[in-house]
JSON list of N, CA and C and ligand atoms in Angstrom, two decimals:
[
{"chain": "A", "resi": 13, "resn": "MET", "atom": "N", "xyz": [72.86, 41.94, 176.45]},
{"chain": "A", "resi": 13, "resn": "MET", "atom": "CA", "xyz": [72.11, 41.38, 175.87]},
{"chain": "A", "resi": 13, "resn": "MET", "atom": "C", "xyz": [71.08, 41.63, 176.92]},
{"chain": "A", "resi": 14, "resn": "GLN", "atom": "N", "xyz": [71.01, 41.75, 178.56]},
{"chain": "A", "resi": 14, "resn": "GLN", "atom": "CA", "xyz": [69.91, 41.77, 179.36]},
{"chain": "A", "resi": 14, "resn": "GLN", "atom": "C", "xyz": [68.59, 42.94, 178.61]},
{"chain": "A", "resi": 15, "resn": "GLY", "atom": "N", "xyz": [69.33, 44.46, 178.58]},
{"chain": "A", "resi": 15, "resn": "GLY", "atom": "CA", "xyz": [68.59, 45.47, 178.57]},
{"chain": "A", "resi": 15, "resn": "GLY", "atom": "C", "xyz": [67.43, 45.11, 177.07]},
{"chain": "A", "resi": 16, "resn": "LEU", "atom": "N", "xyz": [67.89, 44.47, 176.38]},
{"chain": "A", "resi": 16, "resn": "LEU", "atom": "CA", "xyz": [67.10, 43.71, 175.24]},
{"chain": "A", "resi": 16, "resn": "LEU", "atom": "C", "xyz": [65.50, 43.07, 175.43]},
{"chain": "A", "resi": 17, "resn": "VAL", "atom": "N", "xyz": [66.47, 41.65, 176.24]},
{"chain": "A", "resi": 17, "resn": "VAL", "atom": "CA", "xyz": [65.07, 41.21, 177.06]},
{"chain": "A", "resi": 17, "resn": "VAL", "atom": "C", "xyz": [64.43, 42.48, 177.67]},
{"chain": "A", "resi": 18, "resn": "VAL", "atom": "N", "xyz": [64.61, 42.51, 178.18]},
{"chain": "A", "resi": 18, "resn": "VAL", "atom": "CA", "xyz": [64.03, 43.68, 179.70]},
{"chain": "A", "resi": 18, "resn": "VAL", "atom": "C", "xyz": [62.94, 44.34, 178.74]},
{"chain": "A", "resi": 19, "resn": "ALA", "atom": "N", "xyz": [63.35, 45.16, 177.65]},
{"chain": "A", "resi": 19, "resn": "ALA", "atom": "CA", "xyz": [62.93, 46.27, 176.47]},
{"chain": "A", "resi": 19, "resn": "ALA", "atom": "C", "xyz": [61.59, 45.23, 176.04]},
{"chain": "A", "resi": 20, "resn": "ARG", "atom": "N", "xyz": [61.89, 44.14, 175.62]},
{"chain": "A", "resi": 20, "resn": "ARG", "atom": "CA", "xyz": [60.77, 43.21, 174.80]},
{"chain": "A", "resi": 20, "resn": "ARG", "atom": "C", "xyz": [59.91, 43.19, 176.06]},
{"chain": "A", "resi": 21, "resn": "LEU", "atom": "N", "xyz": [59.59, 42.38, 176.64]},
{"chain": "A", "resi": 21, "resn": "LEU", "atom": "CA", "xyz": [58.82, 42.21, 178.44]},
{"chain": "A", "resi": 21, "resn": "LEU", "atom": "C", "xyz": [58.36, 43.05, 178.10]},
{"chain": "A", "resi": 22, "resn": "ARG", "atom": "N", "xyz": [58.12, 44.76, 178.61]},
{"chain": "A", "resi": 22, "resn": "ARG", "atom": "CA", "xyz": [58.08, 45.75, 178.85]},
{"chain": "A", "resi": 22, "resn": "ARG", "atom": "C", "xyz": [56.72, 46.34, 177.43]},
{"chain": "A", "resi": 23, "resn": "ALA", "atom": "N", "xyz": [55.62, 45.91, 177.80]},
{"chain": "A", "resi": 23, "resn": "ALA", "atom": "CA", "xyz": [54.24, 46.34, 176.46]},
{"chain": "A", "resi": 23, "resn": "ALA", "atom": "C", "xyz": [54.27, 48.10, 176.44]},
{"chain": "A", "resi": 24, "resn": "PRO", "atom": "N", "xyz": [54.88, 48.49, 175.04]},
{"chain": "A", "resi": 24, "resn": "PRO", "atom": "CA", "xyz": [55.53, 49.56, 175.01]},
{"chain": "A", "resi": 24, "resn": "PRO", "atom": "C", "xyz": [53.47, 50.42, 175.00]},
{"chain": "A", "resi": 25, "resn": "GLY", "atom": "N", "xyz": [53.29, 51.86, 175.46]},
{"chain": "A", "resi": 25, "resn": "GLY", "atom": "CA", "xyz": [52.15, 52.10, 174.96]},
{"chain": "A", "resi": 25, "resn": "GLY", "atom": "C", "xyz": [50.97, 51.24, 175.61]},
{"chain": "A", "resi": 26, "resn": "ARG", "atom": "N", "xyz": [49.71, 50.76, 174.77]},
{"chain": "A", "resi": 26, "resn": "ARG", "atom": "CA", "xyz": [48.78, 49.99, 174.88]},
{"chain": "A", "resi": 26, "resn": "ARG", "atom": "C", "xyz": [48.63, 49.12, 175.56]},
{"chain": "A", "resi": 27, "resn": "THR", "atom": "N", "xyz": [47.92, 49.14, 176.77]},
{"chain": "A", "resi": 27, "resn": "THR", "atom": "CA", "xyz": [47.42, 48.02, 177.11]},
{"chain": "A", "resi": 27, "resn": "THR", "atom": "C", "xyz": [47.59, 46.19, 176.41]},
{"chain": "A", "resi": 28, "resn": "PHE", "atom": "N", "xyz": [47.47, 45.65, 177.11]},
{"chain": "A", "resi": 28, "resn": "PHE", "atom": "CA", "xyz": [47.33, 44.01, 176.61]},
{"chain": "A", "resi": 28, "resn": "PHE", "atom": "C", "xyz": [46.31, 43.30, 177.19]},
{"chain": "A", "resi": 29, "resn": "CYS", "atom": "N", "xyz": [45.49, 43.04, 176.62]},
{"chain": "A", "resi": 29, "resn": "CYS", "atom": "CA", "xyz": [44.49, 42.43, 177.73]},
{"chain": "A", "resi": 29, "resn": "CYS", "atom": "C", "xyz": [44.01, 41.23, 176.90]},
{"chain": "A", "resi": 30, "resn": "THR", "atom": "N", "xyz": [43.47, 40.00, 177.40]},
{"chain": "A", "resi": 30, "resn": "THR", "atom": "CA", "xyz": [43.92, 38.33, 176.60]},
{"chain": "A", "resi": 30, "resn": "THR", "atom": "C", "xyz": [42.25, 38.38, 178.02]},
{"chain": "A", "resi": 31, "resn": "HIS", "atom": "N", "xyz": [42.76, 37.07, 177.64]},
{"chain": "A", "resi": 31, "resn": "HIS", "atom": "CA", "xyz": [41.13, 36.00, 177.74]},
{"chain": "A", "resi": 31, "resn": "HIS", "atom": "C", "xyz": [40.84, 36.20, 179.53]},
{"chain": "A", "resi": 32, "resn": "GLU", "atom": "N", "xyz": [42.27, 35.95, 180.27]},
{"chain": "A", "resi": 32, "resn": "GLU", "atom": "CA", "xyz": [41.82, 35.79, 181.65]},
{"chain": "A", "resi": 32, "resn": "GLU", "atom": "C", "xyz": [41.54, 37.06, 182.35]},
{"chain": "A", "resi": 33, "resn": "ALA", "atom": "N", "xyz": [42.01, 38.49, 181.55]},
{"chain": "A", "resi": 33, "resn": "ALA", "atom": "CA", "xyz": [42.54, 39.91, 182.37]},
{"chain": "A", "resi": 33, "resn": "ALA", "atom": "C", "xyz": [42.12, 40.94, 181.05]},
{"chain": "A", "resi": 34, "resn": "CYS", "atom": "N", "xyz": [40.76, 40.67, 180.81]},
{"chain": "A", "resi": 34, "resn": "CYS", "atom": "CA", "xyz": [40.08, 42.07, 179.50]},
{"chain": "A", "resi": 34, "resn": "CYS", "atom": "C", "xyz": [39.32, 43.12, 180.74]},
{"chain": "A", "resi": 35, "resn": "THR", "atom": "N", "xyz": [39.45, 44.30, 180.44]},
{"chain": "A", "resi": 35, "resn": "THR", "atom": "CA", "xyz": [38.72, 45.51, 180.71]},
{"chain": "A", "resi": 35, "resn": "THR", "atom": "C", "xyz": [37.46, 46.16, 179.78]},
{"chain": "A", "resi": 36, "resn": "PHE", "atom": "N", "xyz": [38.14, 45.13, 178.70]},
{"chain": "A", "resi": 36, "resn": "PHE", "atom": "CA", "xyz": [36.88, 46.69, 177.38]},
{"chain": "A", "resi": 36, "resn": "PHE", "atom": "C", "xyz": [35.34, 45.33, 177.43]},
{"chain": "A", "resi": 37, "resn": "ALA", "atom": "N", "xyz": [34.66, 46.20, 177.87]},
{"chain": "A", "resi": 37, "resn": "ALA", "atom": "CA", "xyz": [33.55, 45.26, 177.25]},
{"chain": "A", "resi": 37, "resn": "ALA", "atom": "C", "xyz": [33.03, 45.03, 175.92]},
{"chain": "A", "resi": 38, "resn": "THR", "atom": "N", "xyz": [33.65, 46.00, 174.81]},
{"chain": "A", "resi": 38, "resn": "THR", "atom": "CA", "xyz": [33.51, 45.16, 173.86]},
{"chain": "A", "resi": 38, "resn": "THR", "atom": "C", "xyz": [33.72, 44.59, 173.11]},
{"chain": "A", "resi": 39, "resn": "HIS", "atom": "N", "xyz": [34.94, 43.72, 174.11]},
{"chain": "A", "resi": 39, "resn": "HIS", "atom": "CA", "xyz": [36.06, 42.41, 173.26]},
{"chain": "A", "resi": 39, "resn": "HIS", "atom": "C", "xyz": [34.90, 41.04, 173.60]},
{"chain": "A", "resi": 40, "resn": "ASP", "atom": "N", "xyz": [35.40, 40.48, 173.17]},
{"chain": "A", "resi": 40, "resn": "ASP", "atom": "CA", "xyz": [35.17, 38.90, 173.08]},
{"chain": "A", "resi": 40, "resn": "ASP", "atom": "C", "xyz": [36.54, 38.23, 172.88]},
{"chain": "A", "resi": 41, "resn": "HIS", "atom": "N", "xyz": [36.56, 37.57, 173.96]},
{"chain": "A", "resi": 41, "resn": "HIS", "atom": "CA", "xyz": [37.85, 37.27, 173.96]},
{"chain": "A", "resi": 41, "resn": "HIS", "atom": "C", "xyz": [37.70, 35.44, 173.77]},
{"chain": "A", "resi": 42, "resn": "THR", "atom": "N", "xyz": [35.84, 35.02, 173.43]},
{"chain": "A", "resi": 42, "resn": "THR", "atom": "CA", "xyz": [36.22, 33.65, 173.92]},
{"chain": "A", "resi": 42, "resn": "THR", "atom": "C", "xyz": [34.93, 33.29, 172.75]},
{"chain": "A", "resi": 43, "resn": "THR", "atom": "N", "xyz": [35.39, 31.98, 171.97]},
{"chain": "A", "resi": 43, "resn": "THR", "atom": "CA", "xyz": [34.73, 31.78, 171.08]},
{"chain": "A", "resi": 43, "resn": "THR", "atom": "C", "xyz": [34.44, 30.39, 170.87]},
{"chain": "A", "resi": 44, "resn": "THR", "atom": "N", "xyz": [33.05, 30.00, 170.15]},
{"chain": "A", "resi": 44, "resn": "THR", "atom": "CA", "xyz": [33.11, 28.83, 170.14]},
{"chain": "A", "resi": 44, "resn": "THR", "atom": "C", "xyz": [32.62, 27.53, 168.60]},
{"chain": "A", "resi": 45, "resn": "GLN", "atom": "N", "xyz": [33.85, 28.11, 168.57]},
{"chain": "A", "resi": 45, "resn": "GLN", "atom": "CA", "xyz": [34.28, 27.31, 166.82]},
{"chain": "A", "resi": 45, "resn": "GLN", "atom": "C", "xyz": [35.83, 26.69, 167.68]},
{"chain": "A", "resi": 46, "resn": "SER", "atom": "N", "xyz": [35.73, 25.64, 166.64]},
{"chain": "A", "resi": 46, "resn": "SER", "atom": "CA", "xyz": [36.77, 24.35, 167.29]},
{"chain": "A", "resi": 46, "resn": "SER", "atom": "C", "xyz": [37.91, 25.22, 166.11]},
{"chain": "A", "resi": 47, "resn": "PRO", "atom": "N", "xyz": [38.93, 25.23, 166.25]},
{"chain": "A", "resi": 47, "resn": "PRO", "atom": "CA", "xyz": [40.31, 25.50, 164.96]},
{"chain": "A", "resi": 47, "resn": "PRO", "atom": "C", "xyz": [39.60, 25.02, 163.02]},
{"chain": "A", "resi": 48, "resn": "ASP", "atom": "N", "xyz": [39.10, 22.96, 163.70]},
{"chain": "A", "resi": 48, "resn": "ASP", "atom": "CA", "xyz": [38.82, 22.87, 162.63]},
{"chain": "A", "resi": 48, "resn": "ASP", "atom": "C", "xyz": [37.55, 23.15, 161.83]},
{"chain": "A", "resi": 49, "resn": "GLY", "atom": "N", "xyz": [36.68, 24.19, 162.38]},
{"chain": "A", "resi": 49, "resn": "GLY", "atom": "CA", "xyz": [35.45, 24.67, 162.48]},
{"chain": "A", "resi": 49, "resn": "GLY", "atom": "C", "xyz": [34.16, 24.08, 162.92]},
{"chain": "A", "resi": 50, "resn": "GLU", "atom": "N", "xyz": [35.03, 22.61, 164.09]},
{"chain": "A", "resi": 50, "resn": "GLU", "atom": "CA", "xyz": [33.32, 22.25, 164.44]},
{"chain": "A", "resi": 50, "resn": "GLU", "atom": "C", "xyz": [33.33, 23.14, 165.61]},
{"chain": "A", "resi": 51, "resn": "ASP", "atom": "N", "xyz": [31.96, 22.92, 165.70]},
{"chain": "A", "resi": 51, "resn": "ASP", "atom": "CA", "xyz": [31.18, 23.88, 167.49]},
{"chain": "A", "resi": 51, "resn": "ASP", "atom": "C", "xyz": [31.78, 23.09, 168.56]},
{"chain": "A", "resi": 52, "resn": "LEU", "atom": "N", "xyz": [31.90, 23.96, 169.06]},
{"chain": "A", "resi": 52, "resn": "LEU", "atom": "CA", "xyz": [32.19, 23.54, 170.89]},
{"chain": "A", "resi": 52, "resn": "LEU", "atom": "C", "xyz": [31.15, 24.27, 172.00]},
{"chain": "A", "resi": 53, "resn": "HIS", "atom": "N", "xyz": [30.81, 23.00, 172.87]},
{"chain": "A", "resi": 53, "resn": "HIS", "atom": "CA", "xyz": [29.86, 23.08, 173.66]},
{"chain": "A", "resi": 53, "resn": "HIS", "atom": "C", "xyz": [29.84, 24.49, 174.65]},
{"chain": "A", "resi": 54, "resn": "THR", "atom": "N", "xyz": [31.38, 24.51, 175.00]},
{"chain": "A", "resi": 54, "resn": "THR", "atom": "CA", "xyz": [31.29, 24.74, 176.16]},
{"chain": "A", "resi": 54, "resn": "THR", "atom": "C", "xyz": [32.30, 26.44, 175.14]},
{"chain": "A", "resi": 55, "resn": "ALA", "atom": "N", "xyz": [31.90, 27.58, 175.61]},
{"chain": "A", "resi": 55, "resn": "ALA", "atom": "CA", "xyz": [33.27, 28.70, 175.04]},
{"chain": "A", "resi": 55, "resn": "ALA", "atom": "C", "xyz": [35.08, 28.35, 174.95]},
{"chain": "A", "resi": 56, "resn": "ALA", "atom": "N", "xyz": [35.63, 28.44, 174.25]},
{"chain": "A", "resi": 56, "resn": "ALA", "atom": "CA", "xyz": [37.07, 28.72, 174.71]},
{"chain": "A", "resi": 56, "resn": "ALA", "atom": "C", "xyz": [37.68, 29.71, 174.62]},
{"chain": "A", "resi": 57, "resn": "PRO", "atom": "N", "xyz": [39.20, 30.45, 174.72]},
{"chain": "A", "resi": 57, "resn": "PRO", "atom": "CA", "xyz": [39.78, 31.07, 174.72]},
{"chain": "A", "resi": 57, "resn": "PRO", "atom": "C", "xyz": [39.19, 31.49, 172.85]},
{"chain": "A", "resi": 58, "resn": "MET", "atom": "N", "xyz": [39.59, 32.35, 172.02]},
{"chain": "A", "resi": 58, "resn": "MET", "atom": "CA", "xyz": [39.73, 32.71, 171.33]},
{"chain": "A", "resi": 58, "resn": "MET", "atom": "C", "xyz": [40.81, 32.34, 170.80]},
{"chain": "A", "resi": 59, "resn": "ARG", "atom": "N", "xyz": [41.66, 32.19, 169.05]},
{"chain": "A", "resi": 59, "resn": "ARG", "atom": "CA", "xyz": [43.23, 31.83, 168.67]},
{"chain": "A", "resi": 59, "resn": "ARG", "atom": "C", "xyz": [42.66, 32.04, 167.23]},
{"chain": "A", "resi": 60, "resn": "CYS", "atom": "N", "xyz": [43.86, 33.42, 166.39]},
{"chain": "A", "resi": 60, "resn": "CYS", "atom": "CA", "xyz": [43.74, 33.80, 165.57]},
{"chain": "A", "resi": 60, "resn": "CYS", "atom": "C", "xyz": [43.66, 32.28, 165.04]},
{"chain": "A", "resi": 61, "resn": "ARG", "atom": "N", "xyz": [43.10, 32.17, 163.79]},
{"chain": "A", "resi": 61, "resn": "ARG", "atom": "CA", "xyz": [43.02, 30.77, 162.80]},
{"chain": "A", "resi": 61, "resn": "ARG", "atom": "C", "xyz": [43.88, 30.64, 161.94]},
{"chain": "A", "resi": 62, "resn": "HIS", "atom": "N", "xyz": [44.64, 31.78, 161.70]},
{"chain": "A", "resi": 62, "resn": "HIS", "atom": "CA", "xyz": [45.46, 32.13, 160.91]},
{"chain": "A", "resi": 62, "resn": "HIS", "atom": "C", "xyz": [46.79, 31.89, 161.85]},
{"chain": "A", "resi": 63, "resn": "CYS", "atom": "N", "xyz": [46.99, 32.52, 162.72]},
{"chain": "A", "resi": 63, "resn": "CYS", "atom": "CA", "xyz": [49.29, 32.32, 162.62]},
{"chain": "A", "resi": 63, "resn": "CYS", "atom": "C", "xyz": [48.45, 31.67, 164.73]},
{"chain": "A", "resi": 64, "resn": "GLY", "atom": "N", "xyz": [47.09, 31.60, 164.82]},
{"chain": "A", "resi": 64, "resn": "GLY", "atom": "CA", "xyz": [47.43, 30.67, 166.48]},
{"chain": "A", "resi": 64, "resn": "GLY", "atom": "C", "xyz": [48.01, 31.30, 167.39]},
{"chain": "A", "resi": 65, "resn": "GLN", "atom": "N", "xyz": [48.10, 33.33, 167.17]},
{"chain": "A", "resi": 65, "resn": "GLN", "atom": "CA", "xyz": [47.81, 33.82, 168.29]},
{"chain": "A", "resi": 65, "resn": "GLN", "atom": "C", "xyz": [47.27, 34.15, 168.89]},
{"chain": "A", "resi": 66, "resn": "PRO", "atom": "N", "xyz": [46.22, 34.70, 170.55]},
{"chain": "A", "resi": 66, "resn": "PRO", "atom": "CA", "xyz": [45.35, 34.52, 171.29]},
{"chain": "A", "resi": 66, "resn": "PRO", "atom": "C", "xyz": [44.74, 35.96, 170.19]},
{"chain": "A", "resi": 67, "resn": "ALA", "atom": "N", "xyz": [43.32, 35.93, 171.10]},
{"chain": "A", "resi": 67, "resn": "ALA", "atom": "CA", "xyz": [42.72, 36.93, 169.79]},
{"chain": "A", "resi": 67, "resn": "ALA", "atom": "C", "xyz": [41.82, 37.70, 170.10]},
{"chain": "A", "resi": 68, "resn": "HIS", "atom": "N", "xyz": [40.66, 38.27, 169.87]},
{"chain": "A", "resi": 68, "resn": "HIS", "atom": "CA", "xyz": [39.59, 38.54, 170.67]},
{"chain": "A", "resi": 68, "resn": "HIS", "atom": "C", "xyz": [38.83, 39.15, 169.29]},
{"chain": "A", "resi": 69, "resn": "TYR", "atom": "N", "xyz": [37.49, 39.42, 169.90]},
{"chain": "A", "resi": 69, "resn": "TYR", "atom": "CA", "xyz": [37.01, 40.37, 168.78]},
{"chain": "A", "resi": 69, "resn": "TYR", "atom": "C", "xyz": [36.18, 41.60, 169.14]},
{"chain": "A", "resi": 70, "resn": "ASP", "atom": "N", "xyz": [36.07, 42.50, 168.78]},
{"chain": "A", "resi": 70, "resn": "ASP", "atom": "CA", "xyz": [36.01, 44.03, 169.68]},
{"chain": "A", "resi": 70, "resn": "ASP", "atom": "C", "xyz": [34.67, 44.95, 168.76]},
{"chain": "A", "resi": 71, "resn": "SER", "atom": "N", "xyz": [33.88, 44.30, 169.02]},
{"chain": "A", "resi": 71, "resn": "SER", "atom": "CA", "xyz": [32.30, 45.03, 168.59]},
{"chain": "A", "resi": 71, "resn": "SER", "atom": "C", "xyz": [32.60, 46.41, 168.25]},
{"chain": "A", "resi": 72, "resn": "ARG", "atom": "N", "xyz": [33.58, 46.99, 168.45]},
{"chain": "A", "resi": 72, "resn": "ARG", "atom": "CA", "xyz": [33.39, 48.32, 167.85]},
{"chain": "A", "resi": 72, "resn": "ARG", "atom": "C", "xyz": [34.05, 48.99, 167.12]},
{"chain": "A", "resi": 73, "resn": "LEU", "atom": "N", "xyz": [34.66, 48.15, 167.11]},
{"chain": "A", "resi": 73, "resn": "LEU", "atom": "CA", "xyz": [35.49, 47.72, 165.39]},
{"chain": "A", "resi": 73, "resn": "LEU", "atom": "C", "xyz": [34.76, 47.33, 164.53]},
{"chain": "A", "resi": 74, "resn": "ASP", "atom": "N", "xyz": [34.47, 46.56, 165.13]},
{"chain": "A", "resi": 74, "resn": "ASP", "atom": "CA", "xyz": [33.92, 44.99, 163.88]},
{"chain": "A", "resi": 74, "resn": "ASP", "atom": "C", "xyz": [34.87, 44.43, 163.61]},
{"chain": "A", "resi": 75, "resn": "ASP", "atom": "N", "xyz": [36.11, 43.97, 164.46]},
{"chain": "A", "resi": 75, "resn": "ASP", "atom": "CA", "xyz": [36.66, 43.29, 163.47]},
{"chain": "A", "resi": 75, "resn": "ASP", "atom": "C", "xyz": [37.98, 42.09, 164.17]},
{"chain": "A", "resi": 76, "resn": "TYR", "atom": "N", "xyz": [37.99, 41.68, 164.59]},
{"chain": "A", "resi": 76, "resn": "TYR", "atom": "CA", "xyz": [39.32, 40.92, 164.87]},
{"chain": "A", "resi": 76, "resn": "TYR", "atom": "C", "xyz": [40.64, 41.18, 165.34]},
{"chain": "A", "resi": 77, "resn": "ARG", "atom": "N", "xyz": [40.80, 41.04, 166.77]},
{"chain": "A", "resi": 77, "resn": "ARG", "atom": "CA", "xyz": [42.61, 42.28, 166.91]},
{"chain": "A", "resi": 77, "resn": "ARG", "atom": "C", "xyz": [43.60, 40.77, 167.80]},
{"chain": "A", "resi": 78, "resn": "HIS", "atom": "N", "xyz": [44.17, 40.33, 167.38]},
{"chain": "A", "resi": 78, "resn": "HIS", "atom": "CA", "xyz": [45.34, 39.82, 167.77]},
{"chain": "A", "resi": 78, "resn": "HIS", "atom": "C", "xyz": [45.55, 40.69, 169.44]},
{"chain": "A", "resi": 79, "resn": "ASP", "atom": "N", "xyz": [45.45, 39.56, 170.52]},
{"chain": "A", "resi": 79, "resn": "ASP", "atom": "CA", "xyz": [45.43, 40.28, 171.66]},
{"chain": "A", "resi": 79, "resn": "ASP", "atom": "C", "xyz": [47.15, 41.19, 172.26]},
{"chain": "A", "resi": 80, "resn": "ASP", "atom": "N", "xyz": [47.77, 40.61, 171.85]},
{"chain": "A", "resi": 80, "resn": "ASP", "atom": "CA", "xyz": [49.05, 41.69, 171.77]},
{"chain": "A", "resi": 80, "resn": "ASP", "atom": "C", "xyz": [49.05, 42.60, 170.40]},
{"chain": "A", "resi": 81, "resn": "PRO", "atom": "N", "xyz": [49.18, 44.20, 171.24]},
{"chain": "A", "resi": 81, "resn": "PRO", "atom": "CA", "xyz": [49.49, 45.04, 170.29]},
{"chain": "A", "resi": 81, "resn": "PRO", "atom": "C", "xyz": [50.33, 44.88, 169.75]},
{"chain": "A", "resi": 82, "resn": "ALA", "atom": "N", "xyz": [51.46, 44.42, 170.20]},
{"chain": "A", "resi": 82, "resn": "ALA", "atom": "CA", "xyz": [53.01, 44.14, 169.00]},
{"chain": "A", "resi": 82, "resn": "ALA", "atom": "C", "xyz": [52.57, 43.13, 168.52]},
{"chain": "A", "resi": 83, "resn": "ALA", "atom": "N", "xyz": [52.17, 42.24, 167.83]},
{"chain": "A", "resi": 83, "resn": "ALA", "atom": "CA", "xyz": [52.40, 41.15, 167.30]},
{"chain": "A", "resi": 83, "resn": "ALA", "atom": "C", "xyz": [51.85, 41.15, 166.24]},
{"chain": "A", "resi": 84, "resn": "PRO", "atom": "N", "xyz": [53.06, 40.70, 165.27]},
{"chain": "A", "resi": 84, "resn": "PRO", "atom": "CA", "xyz": [53.09, 40.90, 163.27]},
{"chain": "A", "resi": 84, "resn": "PRO", "atom": "C", "xyz": [51.90, 41.26, 163.39]},
{"chain": "A", "resi": 85, "resn": "ASP", "atom": "N", "xyz": [51.16, 40.95, 162.25]},
{"chain": "A", "resi": 85, "resn": "ASP", "atom": "CA", "xyz": [50.35, 41.34, 161.09]},
{"chain": "A", "resi": 85, "resn": "ASP", "atom": "C", "xyz": [50.41, 40.22, 160.74]},
{"chain": "A", "resi": 86, "resn": "CYS", "atom": "N", "xyz": [49.29, 39.35, 160.15]},
{"chain": "A", "resi": 86, "resn": "CYS", "atom": "CA", "xyz": [49.10, 37.97, 159.77]},
{"chain": "A", "resi": 86, "resn": "CYS", "atom": "C", "xyz": [48.07, 38.09, 158.18]},
{"chain": "A", "resi": 87, "resn": "PHE", "atom": "N", "xyz": [47.90, 37.04, 157.95]},
{"chain": "A", "resi": 87, "resn": "PHE", "atom": "CA", "xyz": [46.78, 37.52, 156.69]},
{"chain": "A", "resi": 87, "resn": "PHE", "atom": "C", "xyz": [45.50, 37.06, 157.67]},
{"chain": "A", "resi": 88, "resn": "LEU", "atom": "N", "xyz": [45.01, 37.27, 158.71]},
{"chain": "A", "resi": 88, "resn": "LEU", "atom": "CA", "xyz": [43.61, 37.49, 158.71]},
{"chain": "A", "resi": 88, "resn": "LEU", "atom": "C", "xyz": [43.30, 38.78, 159.05]},
{"chain": "A", "resi": 89, "resn": "ILE", "atom": "N", "xyz": [44.76, 39.22, 160.61]},
{"chain": "A", "resi": 89, "resn": "ILE", "atom": "CA", "xyz": [44.79, 40.28, 161.28]},
{"chain": "A", "resi": 89, "resn": "ILE", "atom": "C", "xyz": [45.61, 41.25, 160.98]},
{"chain": "A", "resi": 90, "resn": "HIS", "atom": "N", "xyz": [45.19, 42.33, 160.80]},
{"chain": "A", "resi": 90, "resn": "HIS", "atom": "CA", "xyz": [45.87, 44.22, 160.53]},
{"chain": "A", "resi": 90, "resn": "HIS", "atom": "C", "xyz": [45.78, 44.82, 161.69]},
{"chain": "A", "resi": 91, "resn": "ARG", "atom": "N", "xyz": [46.66, 45.41, 161.95]},
{"chain": "A", "resi": 91, "resn": "ARG", "atom": "CA", "xyz": [46.57, 46.01, 162.28]},
{"chain": "A", "resi": 91, "resn": "ARG", "atom": "C", "xyz": [46.39, 47.29, 162.07]},
{"chain": "A", "resi": 92, "resn": "ASP", "atom": "N", "xyz": [45.85, 48.77, 162.35]},
{"chain": "A", "resi": 92, "resn": "ASP", "atom": "CA", "xyz": [45.66, 50.21, 161.69]},
{"chain": "A", "resi": 92, "resn": "ASP", "atom": "C", "xyz": [45.81, 50.91, 162.26]},
{"chain": "A", "resi": 93, "resn": "ASP", "atom": "N", "xyz": [47.76, 50.84, 162.83]},
{"chain": "A", "resi": 93, "resn": "ASP", "atom": "CA", "xyz": [48.05, 52.29, 163.29]},
{"chain": "A", "resi": 93, "resn": "ASP", "atom": "C", "xyz": [49.92, 52.10, 162.76]},
{"chain": "B", "resi": 30, "resn": "ZN", "atom": "ZN1", "xyz": [39.96, 42.66, 175.44]},
{"chain": "B", "resi": 31, "resn": "ZN", "atom": "ZN1", "xyz": [47.52, 36.15, 163.16]}
]
């Protein structure tokens, strides 16, 4: 049992960036829209508007991505690999 937990915590393969620790210049991990569509006065960490996972906008891909590459696809965000 313990081995399974460790395997899940260890991120396989690609790096996993977050709002606090992002190393990609093309990512925008913030949003100025609240979940109910109101404009915010200050930028807040972005969350997927469908499933609530932390998310970001990648200007190189011109698309949104969940921060965790292992997060399952949802209605709004699909992995392409
Ligand atoms: Zn990032
Ligand atoms: Zn999502």
